[in-house]
Amino acid sequence: AQTVTQSQPEMSVQEAETVTLSCTYDTSESDYYLFWYKQPPSRQMILVIRQEAYKQQNATENRFSVNFQKAAKSFSLKISDSQLGDAAMYFCAYCNGGGADGLTFGKGTHLIIQP
Amino acid sequence: DGGITQSPKYLFRKEGQNVTLSCEQNLNHDAMYWYRQDPGQGLRLIYYSQIVNDFQKGDIAEGYSVSREKKESFPLTVTSAQKNPTAFYLCASSTHGGRGPVGEQFFGPGTRLTVL
């Protein structure tokens, strides 16, 4: 079975600074996808960024980028120019290559933005 | 607007009662999912369905049941056999089979279930 580990229960960053959230995973599959989801206080889950395991290039979405290290099974999220609206729970998630079997989530990192 | 709706937003249940949570999507997605979220935990998969009239158990299916009679609907029943049902329940859907980003799931707003 696949597992996803987020070792930072809580992180704090000053507004406009950069922060990196860590995620490691364990799988024996070669074809899979990785995601970062954001859950603000409204509890609505919002997709931040996705990475296909077969792609060597790290995904980027505006201020959000990932550092995908396939051999190390590491998938960290970097948030640049942090904004107050970035404050939320962030979840790392994994799915197998077929994509239809559901996501495996980490326990989440609570990100606090200091004004 | 396309999306996923869940109702009700808050639900209260007495011990020993079954209760059904609603999930509807108009995204024309094939697959639908139910997750449970507890404080300090990530989301855990309860049940999922890849096609109408078919569904599979997830990691924590005991005490829950589902049906998938229509593509748009995937209701979850929390039975009296579920020992600790108080939690936040999230429904999601996704497309697959080459018709969209693989694995990307769209979530509803959730239902908070409290057992009194």
PDB file of C-alpha atoms in Angstrom:
ATOM      1  CA  ALA A   1       0.000   0.000   0.000  1.00  0.00           C
ATOM      2  CA  GLN A   2       1.097   3.525  -0.695  1.00  0.00           C
ATOM      3  CA  THR A   3       1.823   5.948   2.124  1.00  0.00           C
ATOM      4  CA  VAL A   4       2.288   9.715   2.183  1.00  0.00           C
ATOM      5  CA  THR A   5       4.141  11.465   5.002  1.00  0.00           C
ATOM      6  CA  GLN A   6       4.136  15.150   5.855  1.00  0.00           C
ATOM      7  CA  SER A   7       6.594  15.672   8.693  1.00  0.00           C
ATOM      8  CA  GLN A   8       5.732  19.312   9.456  1.00  0.00           C
ATOM      9  CA  PRO A   9       2.424  19.630  11.360  1.00  0.00           C
ATOM     10  CA  GLU A  10       2.748  23.428  11.298  1.00  0.00           C
ATOM     11  CA  MET A  11       4.857  26.034   9.496  1.00  0.00           C
ATOM     12  CA  SER A  12       5.002  29.799   9.876  1.00  0.00           C
ATOM     13  CA  VAL A  13       6.296  32.358   7.379  1.00  0.00           C
ATOM     14  CA  GLN A  14       6.411  36.125   7.106  1.00  0.00           C
ATOM     15  CA  GLU A  15       4.266  37.706   4.434  1.00  0.00           C
ATOM     16  CA  ALA A  16       6.203  38.089   1.132  1.00  0.00           C
ATOM     17  CA  GLU A  17       8.761  35.470   2.167  1.00  0.00           C
ATOM     18  CA  THR A  18       9.244  31.983   0.718  1.00  0.00           C
ATOM     19  CA  VAL A  19       8.307  28.748   2.476  1.00  0.00           C
ATOM     20  CA  THR A  20       8.789  25.091   1.585  1.00  0.00           C
ATOM     21  CA  LEU A  21       6.458  22.306   2.721  1.00  0.00           C
ATOM     22  CA  SER A  22       7.835  18.769   2.772  1.00  0.00           C
ATOM     23  CA  CYS A  23       6.248  15.541   1.582  1.00  0.00           C
ATOM     24  CA  THR A  24       7.635  12.044   1.144  1.00  0.00           C
ATOM     25  CA  TYR A  25       5.812   9.020  -0.198  1.00  0.00           C
ATOM     26  CA  ASP A  26       6.320   5.326  -0.537  1.00  0.00           C
ATOM     27  CA  THR A  27       5.232   3.272  -3.525  1.00  0.00           C
ATOM     28  CA  SER A  28       6.393   0.356  -5.622  1.00  0.00           C
ATOM     29  CA  GLU A  29       4.596   1.704  -8.692  1.00  0.00           C
ATOM     30  CA  SER A  30       6.434   3.428 -11.548  1.00  0.00           C
ATOM     31  CA  ASP A  31       3.406   5.269 -12.936  1.00  0.00           C
ATOM     32  CA  TYR A  32       1.736   7.664 -10.525  1.00  0.00           C
ATOM     33  CA  TYR A  33       0.676  11.252  -9.896  1.00  0.00           C
ATOM     34  CA  LEU A  34       1.288  13.608  -7.017  1.00  0.00           C
ATOM     35  CA  PHE A  35      -0.784  16.577  -5.881  1.00  0.00           C
ATOM     36  CA  TRP A  36      -0.814  19.406  -3.391  1.00  0.00           C
ATOM     37  CA  TYR A  37      -4.248  20.458  -2.159  1.00  0.00           C
ATOM     38  CA  LYS A  38      -5.054  23.521  -0.088  1.00  0.00           C
ATOM     39  CA  GLN A  39      -7.842  23.536   2.530  1.00  0.00           C
ATOM     40  CA  PRO A  40      -8.623  27.034   3.850  1.00  0.00           C
ATOM     41  CA  PRO A  41     -10.842  27.607   6.914  1.00  0.00           C
ATOM     42  CA  SER A  42     -13.912  27.147   4.682  1.00  0.00           C
ATOM     43  CA  ARG A  43     -12.745  23.495   4.408  1.00  0.00           C
ATOM     44  CA  GLN A  44     -13.162  23.521   0.616  1.00  0.00           C
ATOM     45  CA  MET A  45     -10.387  21.414  -0.949  1.00  0.00           C
ATOM     46  CA  ILE A  46      -8.599  23.287  -3.726  1.00  0.00           C
ATOM     47  CA  LEU A  47      -6.012  21.794  -6.071  1.00  0.00           C
ATOM     48  CA  VAL A  48      -2.777  23.791  -5.981  1.00  0.00           C
ATOM     49  CA  ILE A  49      -0.483  21.829  -8.269  1.00  0.00           C
ATOM     50  CA  ARG A  50      -0.013  18.383  -9.806  1.00  0.00           C
ATOM     51  CA  GLN A  51       3.020  16.397 -10.984  1.00  0.00           C
ATOM     52  CA  GLU A  52       3.184  13.402 -13.276  1.00  0.00           C
ATOM     53  CA  ALA A  53       5.861  10.944 -12.165  1.00  0.00           C
ATOM     54  CA  TYR A  54       7.037  10.369 -15.729  1.00  0.00           C
ATOM     55  CA  LYS A  55       7.868  14.056 -16.171  1.00  0.00           C
ATOM     56  CA  GLN A  56      11.323  15.141 -15.056  1.00  0.00           C
ATOM     57  CA  GLN A  57      10.447  18.834 -15.173  1.00  0.00           C
ATOM     58  CA  ASN A  58       9.101  20.240 -11.927  1.00  0.00           C
ATOM     59  CA  ALA A  59       5.572  21.646 -12.124  1.00  0.00           C
ATOM     60  CA  THR A  60       4.951  25.339 -11.506  1.00  0.00           C
ATOM     61  CA  GLU A  61       1.755  27.363 -11.090  1.00  0.00           C
ATOM     62  CA  ASN A  62       2.408  31.070 -10.607  1.00  0.00           C
ATOM     63  CA  ARG A  63       3.883  31.447  -7.077  1.00  0.00           C
ATOM     64  CA  PHE A  64       3.702  27.710  -6.412  1.00  0.00           C
ATOM     65  CA  SER A  65       6.337  25.224  -7.545  1.00  0.00           C
ATOM     66  CA  VAL A  66       7.403  21.741  -6.591  1.00  0.00           C
ATOM     67  CA  ASN A  67      10.718  19.982  -6.142  1.00  0.00           C
ATOM     68  CA  PHE A  68      10.062  16.441  -7.315  1.00  0.00           C
ATOM     69  CA  GLN A  69      12.848  13.996  -6.474  1.00  0.00           C
ATOM     70  CA  LYS A  70      11.646  10.649  -7.811  1.00  0.00           C
ATOM     71  CA  ALA A  71      14.552   8.543  -6.581  1.00  0.00           C
ATOM     72  CA  ALA A  72      14.241   9.977  -3.090  1.00  0.00           C
ATOM     73  CA  LYS A  73      10.412   9.804  -3.266  1.00  0.00           C
ATOM     74  CA  SER A  74      10.196  13.408  -2.215  1.00  0.00           C
ATOM     75  CA  PHE A  75       7.674  16.021  -3.375  1.00  0.00           C
ATOM     76  CA  SER A  76       8.030  19.397  -1.661  1.00  0.00           C
ATOM     77  CA  LEU A  77       5.951  22.520  -2.314  1.00  0.00           C
ATOM     78  CA  LYS A  78       7.535  25.958  -2.476  1.00  0.00           C
ATOM     79  CA  ILE A  79       5.367  29.031  -2.049  1.00  0.00           C
ATOM     80  CA  SER A  80       7.040  32.256  -3.115  1.00  0.00           C
ATOM     81  CA  ASP A  81       5.982  35.761  -2.076  1.00  0.00           C
ATOM     82  CA  SER A  82       3.637  34.359   0.597  1.00  0.00           C
ATOM     83  CA  GLN A  83       0.305  36.135   0.926  1.00  0.00           C
ATOM     84  CA  LEU A  84      -2.221  36.228   3.747  1.00  0.00           C
ATOM     85  CA  GLY A  85      -4.620  34.242   1.569  1.00  0.00           C
ATOM     86  CA  ASP A  86      -2.153  31.356   1.480  1.00  0.00           C
ATOM     87  CA  ALA A  87      -2.908  30.560   5.118  1.00  0.00           C
ATOM     88  CA  ALA A  88      -4.502  27.102   5.120  1.00  0.00           C
ATOM     89  CA  MET A  89      -3.931  23.395   5.627  1.00  0.00           C
ATOM     90  CA  TYR A  90      -1.876  21.903   2.814  1.00  0.00           C
ATOM     91  CA  PHE A  91      -2.197  18.238   1.928  1.00  0.00           C
ATOM     92  CA  CYS A  92       0.124  16.172  -0.226  1.00  0.00           C
ATOM     93  CA  ALA A  93      -1.648  13.385  -2.113  1.00  0.00           C
ATOM     94  CA  TYR A  94      -0.766  10.421  -4.316  1.00  0.00           C
ATOM     95  CA  CYS A  95      -2.634   8.327  -6.859  1.00  0.00           C
ATOM     96  CA  ASN A  96      -1.648   5.381  -9.008  1.00  0.00           C
ATOM     97  CA  GLY A  97      -1.296   5.710 -12.736  1.00  0.00           C
ATOM     98  CA  GLY A  98      -4.860   4.678 -13.555  1.00  0.00           C
ATOM     99  CA  GLY A  99      -6.043   7.603 -11.514  1.00  0.00           C
ATOM    100  CA  ALA A 100      -9.446   6.197 -10.639  1.00  0.00           C
ATOM    101  CA  ASP A 101      -8.683   4.349  -7.401  1.00  0.00           C
ATOM    102  CA  GLY A 102      -8.726   7.345  -5.106  1.00  0.00           C
ATOM    103  CA  LEU A 103      -6.112   9.540  -3.512  1.00  0.00           C
ATOM    104  CA  THR A 104      -3.859   8.725  -0.564  1.00  0.00           C
ATOM    105  CA  PHE A 105      -3.321  11.823   1.574  1.00  0.00           C
ATOM    106  CA  GLY A 106      -0.719  12.919   4.091  1.00  0.00           C
ATOM    107  CA  LYS A 107      -1.855  14.316   7.444  1.00  0.00           C
ATOM    108  CA  GLY A 108      -1.345  17.880   6.346  1.00  0.00           C
ATOM    109  CA  THR A 109       0.711  20.956   7.236  1.00  0.00           C
ATOM    110  CA  HIS A 110      -0.926  23.984   8.795  1.00  0.00           C
ATOM    111  CA  LEU A 111       0.606  27.078   7.175  1.00  0.00           C
ATOM    112  CA  ILE A 112       0.489  30.344   9.122  1.00  0.00           C
ATOM    113  CA  ILE A 113       1.268  33.642   7.411  1.00  0.00           C
ATOM    114  CA  GLN A 114       2.640  36.342   9.710  1.00  0.00           C
ATOM    115  CA  PRO A 115       1.737  39.875   8.544  1.00  0.00           C
TER     116      PRO A 115
ATOM    117  CA  ASP B   1     -21.982  26.362 -13.137  1.00  0.00           C
ATOM    118  CA  GLY B   2     -20.596  22.840 -12.968  1.00  0.00           C
ATOM    119  CA  GLY B   3     -19.657  21.461  -9.619  1.00  0.00           C
ATOM    120  CA  ILE B   4     -20.293  19.110  -6.742  1.00  0.00           C
ATOM    121  CA  THR B   5     -22.954  19.670  -4.129  1.00  0.00           C
ATOM    122  CA  GLN B   6     -23.248  17.976  -0.755  1.00  0.00           C
ATOM    123  CA  SER B   7     -26.152  18.173   1.586  1.00  0.00           C
ATOM    124  CA  PRO B   8     -26.780  18.856   4.316  1.00  0.00           C
ATOM    125  CA  LYS B   9     -23.881  21.040   5.482  1.00  0.00           C
ATOM    126  CA  TYR B  10     -24.417  19.994   9.109  1.00  0.00           C
ATOM    127  CA  LEU B  11     -26.057  16.767  10.262  1.00  0.00           C
ATOM    128  CA  PHE B  12     -26.858  15.511  13.717  1.00  0.00           C
ATOM    129  CA  ARG B  13     -27.606  11.883  14.478  1.00  0.00           C
ATOM    130  CA  LYS B  14     -28.597   9.981  17.545  1.00  0.00           C
ATOM    131  CA  GLU B  15     -26.643   6.865  18.391  1.00  0.00           C
ATOM    132  CA  GLY B  16     -28.098   3.778  16.719  1.00  0.00           C
ATOM    133  CA  GLN B  17     -29.563   5.651  13.762  1.00  0.00           C
ATOM    134  CA  ASN B  18     -28.557   5.318  10.132  1.00  0.00           C
ATOM    135  CA  VAL B  19     -28.070   8.546   8.197  1.00  0.00           C
ATOM    136  CA  THR B  20     -27.524   9.265   4.495  1.00  0.00           C
ATOM    137  CA  LEU B  21     -25.270  11.993   3.120  1.00  0.00           C
ATOM    138  CA  SER B  22     -26.036  13.308  -0.340  1.00  0.00           C
ATOM    139  CA  CYS B  23     -23.494  13.978  -3.111  1.00  0.00           C
ATOM    140  CA  GLU B  24     -24.423  15.198  -6.594  1.00  0.00           C
ATOM    141  CA  GLN B  25     -22.174  16.282  -9.476  1.00  0.00           C
ATOM    142  CA  ASN B  26     -22.949  17.852 -12.856  1.00  0.00           C
ATOM    143  CA  LEU B  27     -19.406  17.643 -14.209  1.00  0.00           C
ATOM    144  CA  ASN B  28     -20.167  14.495 -16.219  1.00  0.00           C
ATOM    145  CA  HIS B  29     -17.411  12.723 -14.296  1.00  0.00           C
ATOM    146  CA  ASP B  30     -17.268   8.945 -14.314  1.00  0.00           C
ATOM    147  CA  ALA B  31     -15.661   8.387 -10.927  1.00  0.00           C
ATOM    148  CA  MET B  32     -16.892   9.495  -7.507  1.00  0.00           C
ATOM    149  CA  TYR B  33     -15.367   9.162  -4.051  1.00  0.00           C
ATOM    150  CA  TRP B  34     -16.151   9.534  -0.356  1.00  0.00           C
ATOM    151  CA  TYR B  35     -13.507  10.611   2.152  1.00  0.00           C
ATOM    152  CA  ARG B  36     -13.573  11.080   5.892  1.00  0.00           C
ATOM    153  CA  GLN B  37     -11.544  13.782   7.657  1.00  0.00           C
ATOM    154  CA  ASP B  38     -10.797  13.759  11.384  1.00  0.00           C
ATOM    155  CA  PRO B  39      -8.872  16.446  13.325  1.00  0.00           C
ATOM    156  CA  GLY B  40      -5.134  16.098  12.800  1.00  0.00           C
ATOM    157  CA  GLN B  41      -5.660  13.533  10.071  1.00  0.00           C
ATOM    158  CA  GLY B  42      -5.585  13.697   6.334  1.00  0.00           C
ATOM    159  CA  LEU B  43      -8.472  12.508   4.248  1.00  0.00           C
ATOM    160  CA  ARG B  44      -9.126   8.773   4.273  1.00  0.00           C
ATOM    161  CA  LEU B  45     -10.943   6.950   1.488  1.00  0.00           C
ATOM    162  CA  ILE B  46     -14.228   5.266   2.437  1.00  0.00           C
ATOM    163  CA  TYR B  47     -15.698   4.095  -0.876  1.00  0.00           C
ATOM    164  CA  TYR B  48     -15.302   4.894  -4.544  1.00  0.00           C
ATOM    165  CA  SER B  49     -17.141   4.199  -7.761  1.00  0.00           C
ATOM    166  CA  GLN B  50     -15.643   4.243 -11.221  1.00  0.00           C
ATOM    167  CA  ILE B  51     -18.879   3.555 -13.070  1.00  0.00           C
ATOM    168  CA  VAL B  52     -22.627   3.364 -12.486  1.00  0.00           C
ATOM    169  CA  ASN B  53     -23.805   0.288 -10.537  1.00  0.00           C
ATOM    170  CA  ASP B  54     -20.286  -0.540  -9.406  1.00  0.00           C
ATOM    171  CA  PHE B  55     -18.265   0.548  -6.380  1.00  0.00           C
ATOM    172  CA  GLN B  56     -15.264  -0.542  -4.317  1.00  0.00           C
ATOM    173  CA  LYS B  57     -14.293  -0.348  -0.663  1.00  0.00           C
ATOM    174  CA  GLY B  58     -11.621   2.090   0.332  1.00  0.00           C
ATOM    175  CA  ASP B  59      -9.387   1.977   3.382  1.00  0.00           C
ATOM    176  CA  ILE B  60     -12.088   2.515   6.031  1.00  0.00           C
ATOM    177  CA  ALA B  61     -15.336   1.094   4.588  1.00  0.00           C
ATOM    178  CA  GLU B  62     -16.561  -0.688   7.729  1.00  0.00           C
ATOM    179  CA  GLY B  63     -19.832   0.787   8.988  1.00  0.00           C
ATOM    180  CA  TYR B  64     -20.589   2.591   5.718  1.00  0.00           C
ATOM    181  CA  SER B  65     -22.560   1.734   2.577  1.00  0.00           C
ATOM    182  CA  VAL B  66     -23.012   3.415  -0.809  1.00  0.00           C
ATOM    183  CA  SER B  67     -24.998   3.128  -4.029  1.00  0.00           C
ATOM    184  CA  ARG B  68     -24.378   4.406  -7.544  1.00  0.00           C
ATOM    185  CA  GLU B  69     -27.645   4.190  -9.479  1.00  0.00           C
ATOM    186  CA  LYS B  70     -27.014   7.345 -11.492  1.00  0.00           C
ATOM    187  CA  LYS B  71     -23.821   8.851 -12.864  1.00  0.00           C
ATOM    188  CA  GLU B  72     -24.546  12.134 -11.097  1.00  0.00           C
ATOM    189  CA  SER B  73     -25.244  10.767  -7.625  1.00  0.00           C
ATOM    190  CA  PHE B  74     -23.247   8.837  -5.016  1.00  0.00           C
ATOM    191  CA  PRO B  75     -24.980   8.848  -1.598  1.00  0.00           C
ATOM    192  CA  LEU B  76     -23.189   7.586   1.504  1.00  0.00           C
ATOM    193  CA  THR B  77     -25.042   5.891   4.360  1.00  0.00           C
ATOM    194  CA  VAL B  78     -23.434   5.929   7.783  1.00  0.00           C
ATOM    195  CA  THR B  79     -24.864   2.932   9.595  1.00  0.00           C
ATOM    196  CA  SER B  80     -25.208   2.220  13.294  1.00  0.00           C
ATOM    197  CA  ALA B  81     -22.301  -0.204  12.902  1.00  0.00           C
ATOM    198  CA  GLN B  82     -19.896   2.717  12.479  1.00  0.00           C
ATOM    199  CA  LYS B  83     -18.408   3.067  15.970  1.00  0.00           C
ATOM    200  CA  ASN B  84     -17.152   6.634  15.740  1.00  0.00           C
ATOM    201  CA  PRO B  85     -19.037   8.442  12.974  1.00  0.00           C
ATOM    202  CA  THR B  86     -18.506  12.034  14.113  1.00  0.00           C
ATOM    203  CA  ALA B  87     -16.317  13.559  11.386  1.00  0.00           C
ATOM    204  CA  PHE B  88     -16.203  15.795   8.323  1.00  0.00           C
ATOM    205  CA  TYR B  89     -17.196  13.956   5.139  1.00  0.00           C
ATOM    206  CA  LEU B  90     -16.029  15.026   1.701  1.00  0.00           C
ATOM    207  CA  CYS B  91     -17.300  13.842  -1.662  1.00  0.00           C
ATOM    208  CA  ALA B  92     -15.193  14.135  -4.813  1.00  0.00           C
ATOM    209  CA  SER B  93     -15.349  13.265  -8.486  1.00  0.00           C
ATOM    210  CA  SER B  94     -12.876  12.850 -11.300  1.00  0.00           C
ATOM    211  CA  THR B  95     -12.722  12.060 -14.957  1.00  0.00           C
ATOM    212  CA  HIS B  96     -10.470   9.370 -16.333  1.00  0.00           C
ATOM    213  CA  GLY B  97      -9.929   7.269 -19.397  1.00  0.00           C
ATOM    214  CA  GLY B  98      -8.029   9.973 -21.245  1.00  0.00           C
ATOM    215  CA  ARG B  99     -10.700  12.646 -20.995  1.00  0.00           C
ATOM    216  CA  GLY B 100      -8.964  14.909 -18.533  1.00  0.00           C
ATOM    217  CA  PRO B 101      -6.076  15.300 -16.079  1.00  0.00           C
ATOM    218  CA  VAL B 102      -5.506  11.891 -14.566  1.00  0.00           C
ATOM    219  CA  GLY B 103      -6.287  11.555 -10.887  1.00  0.00           C
ATOM    220  CA  GLU B 104      -7.281  15.181 -10.369  1.00  0.00           C
ATOM    221  CA  GLN B 105     -10.290  15.222  -8.072  1.00  0.00           C
ATOM    222  CA  PHE B 106     -12.841  17.970  -7.571  1.00  0.00           C
ATOM    223  CA  PHE B 107     -14.324  18.219  -4.101  1.00  0.00           C
ATOM    224  CA  GLY B 108     -17.678  19.205  -2.694  1.00  0.00           C
ATOM    225  CA  PRO B 109     -18.023  21.566   0.292  1.00  0.00           C
ATOM    226  CA  GLY B 110     -18.394  18.722   2.807  1.00  0.00           C
ATOM    227  CA  THR B 111     -20.867  17.593   5.464  1.00  0.00           C
ATOM    228  CA  ARG B 112     -20.132  17.810   9.162  1.00  0.00           C
ATOM    229  CA  LEU B 113     -21.742  14.833  10.944  1.00  0.00           C
ATOM    230  CA  THR B 114     -22.130  14.888  14.705  1.00  0.00           C
ATOM    231  CA  VAL B 115     -23.435  11.975  16.750  1.00  0.00           C
ATOM    232  CA  LEU B 116     -25.309  13.083  19.847  1.00  0.00           C
TER     233      LEU B 116
END
